[in-house]
Each structure stands twice: as C-alpha cells, then as structure tokens.
XYZ file of C-alpha atoms in Angstrom:
580
model
C -191.364 60.292 -15.878
C -188.013 60.075 -17.668
C -185.411 61.116 -15.088
C -182.293 60.958 -17.252
C -180.314 64.114 -17.952
C -177.243 64.845 -20.075
C -175.474 68.208 -19.830
C -172.963 68.546 -22.664
C -170.147 71.111 -22.997
C -171.766 73.234 -20.305
C -169.624 75.488 -18.130
C -171.304 77.142 -15.181
C -169.928 78.164 -11.839
C -173.195 77.182 -10.146
C -173.447 73.737 -11.705
C -172.316 72.052 -8.490
C -175.396 73.309 -6.649
C -177.857 71.385 -8.787
C -175.382 68.595 -9.682
C -175.385 67.439 -6.056
C -179.165 67.014 -6.254
C -179.002 64.523 -9.133
C -178.972 60.741 -8.804
C -176.375 58.412 -10.316
C -174.131 61.200 -11.640
C -171.151 60.571 -13.930
C -168.881 63.338 -15.226
C -166.681 62.900 -18.311
C -164.762 66.040 -19.154
C -167.385 68.721 -19.625
C -170.163 66.161 -20.048
C -172.393 65.404 -17.062
C -174.718 62.385 -17.076
C -177.424 61.555 -14.554
C -179.129 58.139 -14.426
C -176.949 56.680 -17.181
C -175.359 53.215 -17.334
C -171.632 52.675 -17.917
C -170.893 49.989 -20.509
C -167.348 48.727 -21.137
C -166.318 47.134 -24.425
C -162.816 46.532 -25.803
C -161.189 48.668 -23.141
C -163.470 51.674 -23.761
C -166.337 52.926 -21.651
C -169.618 54.286 -22.925
C -172.260 56.251 -21.086
C -175.669 54.926 -22.134
C -179.260 55.835 -21.399
C -182.069 53.759 -22.885
C -185.671 54.766 -22.192
C -188.454 52.567 -23.483
C -188.615 49.089 -24.983
C -187.285 47.023 -27.888
C -189.608 44.452 -29.451
C -187.065 42.614 -31.633
C -184.271 41.871 -29.170
C -183.808 38.274 -30.352
C -183.434 39.356 -34.007
C -180.939 42.077 -33.099
C -178.859 39.621 -31.095
C -178.862 37.110 -33.949
C -177.867 39.788 -36.478
C -175.000 40.844 -34.242
C -173.815 37.256 -33.839
C -173.964 36.837 -37.616
C -171.618 39.840 -37.783
C -169.224 38.044 -35.448
C -170.010 40.108 -32.358
C -168.716 38.382 -29.238
C -169.552 41.160 -26.762
C -171.757 40.650 -23.755
C -175.247 41.665 -24.896
C -177.200 40.434 -21.902
C -178.941 43.742 -21.193
C -180.429 46.468 -23.364
C -177.639 48.993 -22.772
C -174.977 46.503 -23.862
C -177.129 45.554 -26.837
C -177.487 49.191 -27.898
C -173.739 49.838 -27.643
C -172.960 46.666 -29.614
C -175.407 47.735 -32.327
C -173.785 51.178 -32.396
C -170.294 49.705 -32.729
C -171.439 47.295 -35.449
C -173.680 49.487 -37.609
C -172.969 53.056 -36.538
C -175.854 55.454 -37.097
C -177.562 52.970 -39.431
C -178.310 50.902 -36.334
C -181.671 52.699 -36.365
C -182.717 50.525 -39.302
C -182.352 47.445 -37.098
C -184.379 48.562 -34.071
C -188.084 47.964 -33.544
C -189.790 49.443 -30.516
C -190.814 52.496 -28.546
C -187.628 54.118 -27.315
C -185.237 57.004 -26.960
C -181.560 56.614 -26.163
C -178.256 58.432 -25.767
C -174.756 57.000 -26.268
C -171.557 58.875 -25.396
C -168.490 57.160 -26.861
C -165.973 59.786 -25.757
C -165.819 61.416 -29.196
C -169.474 61.945 -30.076
C -172.831 61.840 -28.353
C -175.520 60.025 -30.340
C -179.146 60.835 -29.412
C -182.028 59.047 -31.155
C -185.690 58.139 -30.903
C -187.814 55.504 -32.596
C -189.364 55.843 -36.025
C -192.854 56.708 -34.766
C -191.787 59.043 -31.952
C -193.218 56.953 -29.113
C -190.814 58.175 -26.407
C -189.861 61.838 -25.830
C -186.473 63.508 -26.100
C -186.087 67.227 -25.394
C -182.997 69.356 -25.702
C -182.102 72.899 -24.803
C -179.505 75.002 -26.577
C -177.777 77.832 -24.784
C -175.367 80.069 -26.685
C -171.720 79.130 -26.160
C -172.675 76.800 -23.324
C -173.657 73.637 -25.102
C -176.664 71.376 -24.840
C -178.927 69.852 -22.207
C -180.778 66.648 -23.179
C -183.540 64.877 -21.252
C -186.800 63.008 -21.608
C -188.457 65.624 -19.420
C -188.844 69.383 -19.882
C -188.996 69.707 -16.096
C -185.552 68.112 -15.746
C -184.138 70.719 -18.128
C -185.750 73.585 -16.216
C -184.529 72.157 -12.912
C -180.923 72.776 -13.965
C -181.735 76.530 -13.812
C -179.669 76.948 -16.983
C -182.787 77.512 -19.060
C -185.517 79.843 -17.862
C -189.174 79.038 -18.621
C -189.915 81.751 -21.187
C -192.883 81.672 -23.561
C -192.003 83.961 -26.463
C -193.969 84.852 -29.583
C -193.259 81.499 -31.231
C -194.343 79.596 -28.137
C -197.483 81.685 -27.923
C -198.278 80.981 -31.558
C -197.914 77.265 -30.902
C -200.172 77.473 -27.841
C -202.923 79.568 -29.417
C -202.790 78.179 -32.966
C -202.233 74.466 -32.332
C -202.612 73.793 -28.603
C -202.842 71.191 -27.186
C -200.975 69.982 -30.269
C -197.583 71.402 -31.166
C -195.047 71.325 -33.993
C -193.123 68.103 -33.447
C -189.735 69.834 -33.140
C -190.977 72.475 -30.700
C -192.081 73.151 -27.144
C -193.869 76.199 -25.791
C -190.589 77.348 -24.217
C -187.876 79.507 -25.702
C -184.623 77.550 -26.287
C -186.192 74.139 -25.513
C -186.881 71.859 -28.486
C -188.121 68.333 -29.164
C -186.417 65.715 -31.308
C -189.046 64.705 -33.904
C -190.128 61.172 -34.771
C -187.653 59.302 -36.966
C -184.732 61.632 -36.186
C -181.376 61.362 -34.468
C -178.923 63.958 -33.261
C -175.109 63.911 -33.303
C -173.130 66.141 -30.946
C -169.450 66.229 -31.866
C -166.712 68.858 -31.521
C -169.276 71.317 -30.160
C -171.345 70.930 -33.353
C -174.904 69.615 -33.418
C -176.486 67.861 -36.403
C -180.097 66.676 -36.505
C -180.820 64.088 -39.181
C -184.080 62.505 -40.334
C -183.625 58.788 -40.857
C -187.249 57.721 -41.270
C -190.487 58.667 -42.991
C -192.898 56.353 -44.830
C -191.744 55.894 -48.422
C -194.216 56.089 -51.303
C -194.005 53.021 -53.531
C -196.371 50.945 -55.672
C -198.614 48.372 -54.001
C -198.720 45.109 -55.943
C -200.525 42.726 -53.554
C -204.005 41.530 -54.370
C -206.900 42.392 -52.079
C -206.829 38.963 -50.413
C -203.045 39.046 -50.021
C -203.291 42.554 -48.583
C -205.796 41.416 -45.966
C -203.566 38.473 -45.063
C -200.467 40.656 -44.769
C -202.259 43.157 -42.536
C -203.513 40.372 -40.309
C -200.016 38.930 -40.026
C -198.357 42.276 -39.243
C -200.942 43.288 -36.647
C -200.885 39.907 -34.940
C -197.103 39.825 -34.927
C -196.948 43.304 -33.370
C -199.421 42.229 -30.677
C -197.559 38.991 -29.958
C -194.236 40.843 -29.632
C -195.726 43.264 -27.144
C -197.509 40.697 -24.972
C -194.561 38.508 -24.020
C -194.785 39.716 -20.421
C -198.268 41.188 -20.448
C -201.772 39.986 -21.246
C -203.888 43.023 -20.418
C -205.512 45.612 -22.654
C -207.791 48.598 -22.500
C -211.137 47.627 -24.037
C -213.638 50.151 -25.384
C -215.618 47.784 -27.624
C -214.294 49.607 -30.666
C -212.542 47.900 -33.549
C -208.948 48.422 -32.441
C -209.103 47.401 -28.783
C -211.390 44.507 -29.739
C -208.758 43.208 -32.178
C -206.189 43.376 -29.384
C -208.482 41.455 -27.039
C -209.377 38.826 -29.648
C -205.725 38.097 -30.448
C -204.551 38.201 -26.839
C -207.357 35.879 -25.695
C -205.657 33.026 -27.569
C -202.591 33.162 -25.335
C -202.189 30.649 -22.529
C -202.232 33.405 -19.918
C -205.707 34.646 -18.929
C -206.708 37.949 -20.533
C -207.460 40.984 -18.382
C -209.412 43.884 -19.900
C -210.153 47.340 -18.510
C -212.616 50.022 -19.519
C -213.487 53.550 -18.458
C -216.857 55.186 -18.015
C -218.021 58.425 -16.487
C -220.557 58.831 -13.709
C -223.878 59.834 -15.240
C -222.934 59.268 -18.889
C -225.624 56.704 -19.568
C -228.311 59.166 -18.479
C -226.870 62.179 -20.304
C -225.327 60.837 -23.511
C -226.325 62.440 -26.808
C -224.725 61.059 -29.968
C -223.008 63.237 -32.544
C -220.789 63.010 -35.618
C -217.787 61.936 -33.533
C -219.351 59.938 -30.688
C -222.032 57.748 -32.183
C -222.765 55.309 -29.366
C -221.901 54.314 -25.831
C -219.389 51.540 -25.246
C -221.009 49.220 -22.704
C -222.916 46.853 -24.996
C -219.913 46.351 -27.289
C -217.552 45.846 -24.354
C -219.850 43.176 -22.927
C -219.974 41.420 -26.288
C -216.151 41.284 -26.402
C -215.884 40.164 -22.772
C -218.196 37.250 -23.593
C -216.302 36.501 -26.810
C -212.852 36.504 -25.209
C -213.849 35.287 -21.728
C -211.691 38.055 -20.305
C -211.442 39.051 -16.668
C -212.956 42.492 -17.140
C -212.858 45.498 -14.828
C -214.986 48.560 -15.520
C -213.826 51.712 -13.777
C -216.297 54.550 -13.226
C -214.790 57.988 -12.662
C -216.763 60.600 -10.754
C -217.034 64.159 -11.990
C -215.200 65.369 -8.877
C -212.270 63.021 -9.557
C -212.182 64.184 -13.164
C -211.840 67.826 -12.099
C -209.357 66.962 -9.355
C -207.093 65.222 -11.884
C -206.753 68.238 -14.170
C -203.790 69.538 -12.170
C -201.972 66.167 -11.873
C -202.500 65.747 -15.635
C -200.962 69.179 -16.176
C -198.033 68.144 -13.991
C -197.652 64.895 -15.955
C -197.485 66.648 -19.322
C -195.855 69.753 -17.813
C -197.860 71.989 -20.155
C -201.604 72.279 -20.870
C -202.830 69.190 -22.669
C -206.067 67.509 -23.646
C -207.650 68.599 -20.367
C -210.189 66.071 -19.034
C -209.233 63.496 -21.664
C -205.739 63.564 -20.154
C -207.155 63.617 -16.630
C -209.411 60.599 -17.131
C -206.611 58.544 -18.706
C -204.306 59.409 -15.799
C -207.000 58.356 -13.324
C -207.585 55.126 -15.264
C -203.848 54.341 -15.247
C -203.762 54.895 -11.495
C -206.506 52.300 -11.069
C -204.822 49.817 -13.416
C -201.532 50.277 -11.547
C -203.091 48.617 -8.508
C -203.044 45.351 -10.466
C -200.397 45.623 -13.192
C -197.678 47.836 -14.675
C -198.008 47.091 -18.414
C -201.079 47.305 -20.622
C -201.870 47.514 -24.345
C -203.844 50.211 -26.127
C -205.440 50.520 -29.564
C -203.900 53.973 -30.013
C -202.472 54.940 -33.442
C -204.659 52.651 -35.561
C -206.760 55.536 -36.897
C -203.684 57.425 -38.056
C -202.317 54.364 -39.853
C -205.512 52.955 -41.393
C -207.382 56.206 -42.057
C -210.035 56.062 -39.366
C -210.651 59.747 -38.728
C -213.534 61.590 -40.429
C -211.152 63.870 -42.302
C -209.904 60.910 -44.318
C -213.241 60.469 -46.071
C -215.803 63.194 -45.258
C -215.742 65.673 -48.140
C -216.179 68.784 -46.004
C -213.093 67.797 -43.984
C -210.977 65.786 -46.421
C -210.444 68.599 -48.909
C -209.477 71.351 -46.484
C -206.126 73.011 -47.201
C -205.221 73.121 -43.538
C -205.185 70.902 -40.465
C -208.667 69.329 -40.399
C -208.767 69.066 -36.606
C -208.355 72.872 -36.356
C -211.674 73.876 -37.908
C -212.205 76.324 -35.064
C -209.401 78.737 -35.932
C -211.782 81.641 -36.668
C -213.498 81.045 -33.335
C -210.105 80.824 -31.646
C -209.175 84.234 -33.002
C -212.419 85.709 -31.687
C -211.620 84.388 -28.214
C -208.016 85.644 -28.193
C -207.168 89.080 -26.790
C -207.346 91.614 -29.620
C -203.991 93.053 -28.535
C -202.384 89.794 -29.689
C -203.643 90.043 -33.262
C -200.107 90.808 -34.489
C -198.992 87.220 -33.824
C -200.919 86.314 -37.031
C -202.102 82.765 -36.362
C -203.312 82.236 -39.943
C -199.868 82.842 -41.399
C -198.190 80.618 -38.821
C -200.622 77.736 -39.362
C -200.263 78.017 -43.150
C -196.468 77.911 -42.855
C -196.440 74.767 -40.678
C -199.005 73.065 -42.901
C -196.935 73.843 -45.995
C -193.812 72.437 -44.318
C -195.588 69.138 -43.723
C -197.025 68.978 -47.231
C -193.544 69.417 -48.706
C -192.404 66.191 -47.029
C -194.861 64.066 -49.026
C -193.959 62.319 -52.256
C -196.654 61.045 -54.602
C -196.635 58.371 -57.280
C -197.753 59.012 -60.843
C -200.338 56.268 -60.517
C -201.843 57.703 -57.314
C -205.523 58.508 -57.700
C -206.948 61.691 -56.241
C -208.163 59.622 -53.266
C -204.701 58.077 -52.835
C -203.053 61.507 -52.778
C -205.562 62.707 -50.235
C -204.926 59.643 -48.069
C -201.161 60.224 -48.171
C -201.702 63.838 -47.172
C -203.872 63.018 -44.179
C -201.677 60.115 -43.100
C -198.608 62.347 -42.963
C -200.520 65.108 -41.213
C -201.698 62.597 -38.633
C -198.317 60.934 -38.116
C -196.444 64.185 -37.588
C -199.149 66.104 -35.736
C -202.292 64.448 -34.433
C -200.677 61.143 -33.481
C -197.792 62.876 -31.728
C -200.283 64.696 -29.500
C -202.015 61.441 -28.558
C -198.734 59.576 -28.091
C -197.488 62.329 -25.778
C -200.724 62.075 -23.807
C -200.368 58.305 -23.493
C -196.693 58.416 -22.471
C -197.071 61.257 -19.986
C -200.171 59.924 -18.248
C -198.823 56.376 -18.184
C -195.432 57.432 -16.855
C -196.997 59.614 -14.168
C -198.926 56.575 -12.902
C -195.897 54.291 -13.443
C -197.737 52.270 -16.094
C -196.259 51.330 -19.466
C -198.839 51.626 -22.248
C -197.919 49.802 -25.442
C -199.444 50.560 -28.841
C -199.054 47.620 -31.274
C -200.699 49.544 -34.138
C -197.760 51.987 -34.011
C -195.402 49.251 -35.236
C -193.368 50.855 -38.015
C -193.717 47.763 -40.219
C -197.491 48.255 -40.258
C -197.309 51.891 -41.363
C -194.667 51.073 -43.985
C -197.047 48.574 -45.543
C -200.406 50.284 -45.059
C -199.164 53.694 -46.237
C -199.040 52.399 -49.815
C -202.290 50.443 -49.897
C -204.637 52.180 -52.380
C -207.452 54.086 -50.700
C -210.043 51.978 -52.526
C -208.742 48.969 -50.576
C -208.327 50.799 -47.266
C -211.894 52.091 -47.501
C -213.283 48.647 -48.345
C -217.070 48.427 -48.310
C -217.260 52.178 -47.867
C -216.176 51.920 -44.210
C -213.351 53.723 -42.491
C -210.566 51.200 -41.849
C -212.516 48.786 -44.047
C -209.457 46.687 -44.920
C -208.633 46.211 -41.225
C -212.226 45.225 -40.492
C -212.152 42.695 -43.315
C -208.821 41.282 -42.142
C -210.231 40.456 -38.694
C -213.870 39.778 -39.620
C -213.492 36.095 -38.744
C -212.252 36.884 -35.224
C -214.776 39.509 -34.093
C -218.537 39.607 -33.560
C -220.077 41.233 -36.633
C -221.553 44.240 -34.822
C -218.224 44.949 -33.111
C -216.287 44.509 -36.352
C -218.453 47.061 -38.136
C -219.054 49.446 -35.259
C -218.675 53.082 -36.283
C -215.520 54.649 -34.887
C -215.835 56.201 -31.439
C -212.961 58.170 -29.901
C -211.721 57.920 -26.307
C -214.840 58.497 -24.155
C -215.522 61.864 -22.570
C -218.026 62.978 -19.965
C -221.524 64.103 -20.953
C -222.631 64.799 -17.399
C -223.791 68.428 -16.870
C -222.429 68.198 -13.336
C -218.939 68.336 -14.791
C -219.794 71.513 -16.665
C -220.876 73.179 -13.427
C -217.749 72.039 -11.586
C -215.313 73.252 -14.241
C -217.258 76.495 -14.703
C -216.702 77.191 -11.006
C -212.967 76.497 -11.325
C -212.524 78.663 -14.400
C -214.706 81.464 -13.027
C -212.455 81.650 -9.943
C -209.409 81.872 -12.209
C -211.091 84.554 -14.314
C -211.862 86.612 -11.198
C -208.140 86.710 -10.384
C -207.045 90.021 -11.973
C -203.476 88.711 -12.311
C -204.431 85.577 -14.229
C -202.728 85.111 -17.577
C -206.199 84.478 -18.999
C -206.751 88.258 -19.147
C -203.556 88.674 -21.164
C -204.268 85.882 -23.625
C -208.025 86.090 -24.091
C -210.712 88.671 -24.634
C -212.421 89.338 -21.296
C -215.944 89.618 -22.677
C -215.638 86.536 -24.885
C -214.109 84.530 -22.043
C -216.826 85.628 -19.627
C -219.529 84.572 -22.064
C -217.779 81.243 -22.629
C -217.745 80.546 -18.904
C -221.362 81.538 -18.313
C -222.598 79.387 -21.202
C -220.638 76.360 -20.032
C -218.608 76.443 -23.231
C -221.545 76.462 -25.643
C -220.562 79.944 -26.872
C -217.753 78.070 -28.693
C -219.824 75.743 -30.929
C -216.991 73.788 -32.616
C -214.391 71.567 -30.930
C -211.347 73.641 -29.934
C -209.221 70.713 -31.075
C -209.876 67.346 -32.692
C -213.110 65.570 -31.907
C -213.473 65.836 -28.136
C -212.417 69.271 -26.933
C -215.665 71.194 -27.122
C -217.696 73.081 -24.517
C -216.716 71.883 -21.018
C -213.471 70.392 -22.310
C -212.425 73.817 -23.606
C -213.166 75.310 -20.186
C -210.925 72.662 -18.634
C -208.150 73.463 -21.125
C -208.313 77.177 -20.311
C -208.209 76.325 -16.623
C -205.046 74.304 -17.252
C -203.475 77.300 -19.019
C -204.228 79.434 -15.964
C -202.837 76.764 -13.612
C -199.704 76.350 -15.749
C -198.797 80.005 -15.378
C -199.644 79.886 -11.669
C -197.479 76.840 -10.899
C -194.580 76.827 -13.375
C -194.664 80.630 -13.648
C -193.250 80.936 -17.167
C -192.386 84.428 -18.299
C -194.533 85.650 -21.172
C -192.237 87.589 -23.486
C -194.028 89.137 -26.461
C-alpha cells in the first residue's frame, strides 16, 4: 500500500497526536510530509514523493543532459525534480510509466499521476483547513481530520456504478481521486486541477501492413522496457498474456509463467457469452511453445471466501468480490518466488476486445454497456432510497464522458462507436481493473506491470479505423494479425476469455452462508440499502434471482452475493456513517 501522506495548510490542535505515529516526518511551515525524500538542488530543498515506476529513465536523462542539466540525477526523486526544474508542468509530456508523485518546491506543491491512471492519488478537502494528499484512502482517514461519511453522492456511486466509480470520486464525502492524465497545483491556498492528457483524434494514414508493423513494434518495446529486471508473467492462454510470454521467452533470462485455476472448475464449467472455454489446454500450448517454467496455482473455495475480507482491506471499499480475492491470493503465492510480474491487463480497452465494441445489442446502447442490470439493481435496492434517482445520475455521468470525445469528419459510424467505447473503457472500466490490480498487488507486496497500458500504444491504436482493428471479423483482429507469426494458431485466434472465476457450486453454498449470517443481523447496513424480500430471495437462490451480471462480465450470481457480503463487512469494519 502507498504509505505517503502530505498534509497541506492544515491547522489542528490535535495534529501532534497522529503526527507522532507517522514515519519519516518532515514539516515545512504548515506543510507536513510523511515518507517523502528531501532533494537539494542549487541551494534549495524539495520534498519529493514518487510512487510507481518510470520506463524511459535513460531517455529522460539524455533529454536533460541535452538541456545542459548538470544536477545529480542518480535516483528517481532527483530525476523528477530535475525534470520539474527544466520543463515545469510540461514535464508530464516527457514521462512514460505507471506513477504518481508530489513535489513541494517551497512555493507550490505539484501533484500528478501518469497518463493512464495506473497509480492512485487521493486528496481530501476540508473547509479553511487545506488539503490532505495520499495514495491511500486509509491514510487520509487515519489523520482523523476527515470522517468516513457516505452521503447521497457516495451512495449513488455505490449503487449505480459499484464496484466501478467516477474517476474523480470515492464513496466518501470530502475525499476525491485525481483522474488519469491530470495534475494538481496547490499554491497560495488555491487548488487547480488540470487535465494534461487524453487520446487525440487524428487521421490514420498508415497502410494495413504498416499498421501491423507499428503495433508489433510498440507492444514489443513496451514489453522490453518493463522486463529489464523481470522475466515473469501471468499466463491464461489468452491472446494478451500469450503475446507477453512469446516476446519474453526470447530474452536470455529463463521465462517464468503463472496461472490460476479454481478447485472443481473442470468438473463444473459451463460456457457462456463471456467465458467460452477453460484455459488449461491453451496454457499448455504456450508453455510448450515458450519452454517456460510454469506454475499452476489452484485455489480452494474456502480460500476464495476467506480472502474476501483481505481483498476488501486491500481496496478499502467493496470491489470485484471474488475476482479481487482470487487475484490477491494468486499474488500471495507469486510473492513466494518474485516481487514483479507482468499482466495482459488493459489490452481489451485499447484494442476493442470487449463484446460491447462489436455486438449490436451492446454496442449501440446509450449508456455504460457493462451496466445492463440497472433495472434489476433498482428492484433489489430498498424502495425508501428511490429518491436518489440512479437513472438520472448514470445519464449525467455518461453524458460527461461523451462530451470529452472529439470525432473526425471522415470517421465512419463504426469508427465513432469505437471512439465512444474506447473512452468509456479508459475512463471507467479500465480504471476499475487497474485499481483492482494495484490494490491486490500492493497488498501482497507484488508489482504488477501492464505493458498494454503504455500511452504510446493507445495514442496510436485510438486512431486506427475500426475496419482494421476488427480485421477478419475478430475482436482485436489487428493485434492477432500483428503477432500471428509468434503464436500457435489456435491461441492466436482464441475467443476472448476474461479473468477466470469459480464455477464450483460449493462456493455458492459457502458465500450463501456468509451472506445469510449478515442478513440475519438486524443492524446490518444491508437492510438499509436493499429490499429485504428481494435480498432474501437472492440469497436463497444462490444469486440466480439476479439473472444478469451485476457488473461487467463476471459479477453474476455467487459473485453478486460476495459483493453484497463485502458491503456488509465494509460497514462493520470501517464503520462509515451513512448520511442521506
């Protein structure tokens, strides 16, 4: 977890009580910094926090030297300060990576995160008392300056979008998130939040063959940059992780691959629109192709249930339930051997791999396509909460995202649709999955890197015409074609499968028991948020009374029960105040 904390322009007579509990504390005037590094340049000192990784350090150093910089830039904090002194706020255009950072130069505090939003930054505003900034909501709450209050807006986010959330929001009153591609300037008690990045719409002039070659170069370069000190990847036998394995297998260092399966899945699996096939045969094909040292981890249903609460602790709020829990468990196993691993996450958002990019019944919806269950959600919610008007709130947030998109005159109807879904995914769906990956990895002390989230890839692919992207009538067709010569044919053209989930009925019985116990607690927040009769029926049917996924592709039936159990546990452990 990100342990840094910055308390800016905050005056409180009790601050000493919690200040003494912090590590590595520096105080500058009314600014308090915990777990920051002091950097000195030209007689001035800077307080710096850098969380994450840079993947173009050598290029940054060379650019600085070309500018005549003679400063010591031997570590990342010195490098960041030198870039800040050389380029000011436009330094963001020179950085490639997954990061968040804060620089205090004595006159202003500069807070920023990477273009794709791969590391979290939260901030809390308190009237007349300044700002608290951290990579962790829990750190902010620990100061006791901000109380954990879920107001009407937070409740709308939870019930309308959960486990997703508007990228500038949290479920808590007065606590916000800095969105992807944004930075914040705190100066003279004023706060400005500025967007510096979004994909730009522009014509695509490359031929089909040149486009394939450029994609192959960009993807390989992103992988090579992120494997300088690591040659391990998750491997599901799907297109994205198989590309990672195929490229990484050509390094001198031996390749290690890791996969996840669930006890009893082979006996209980039933394919559907979203999960077409099991992974094992495709994984084995890639292990033979790459000669990787492969480890298959099998999680029991008991371990999956037991990890729901640690996963809640890792994310701090209810998340993707057992999908979070299984990833956390997997990271804990991987940690026994290594601390850094690659993932194929974010490829579907960039290349258009989700069903809503191309299935007519999903692609033409005028709302978030992964929230098809909103009418069912409203039936499950307590009727006394009908005044929060989820439909209006969802429509407003959808409209806000649509207004950020620019189209070209030459865009076809399919191109416009692809731009729409790409932006929806980048600012919503991907942020949910990135948060999951960061939180579960951090909780297990494992760094998970996502080469497909390289901003150079999205900048290029965003403008490729849909006819090319959907080559051969396949989702991510252009990516498949680009790596067809490096993958077995059946792996290259395997239908997309999401992160695996359990199909074992034993899990349903275990989570039913957990949620039933919560439901039988008359003080549970479940009775406030949900209709008692509908919730009781949901529990007794093992989730089948809710026929559509609650969210995305995976959260249906038992997974919804697990999510509701996390909501109960959240209010039991964190004890936020519900203020309607």
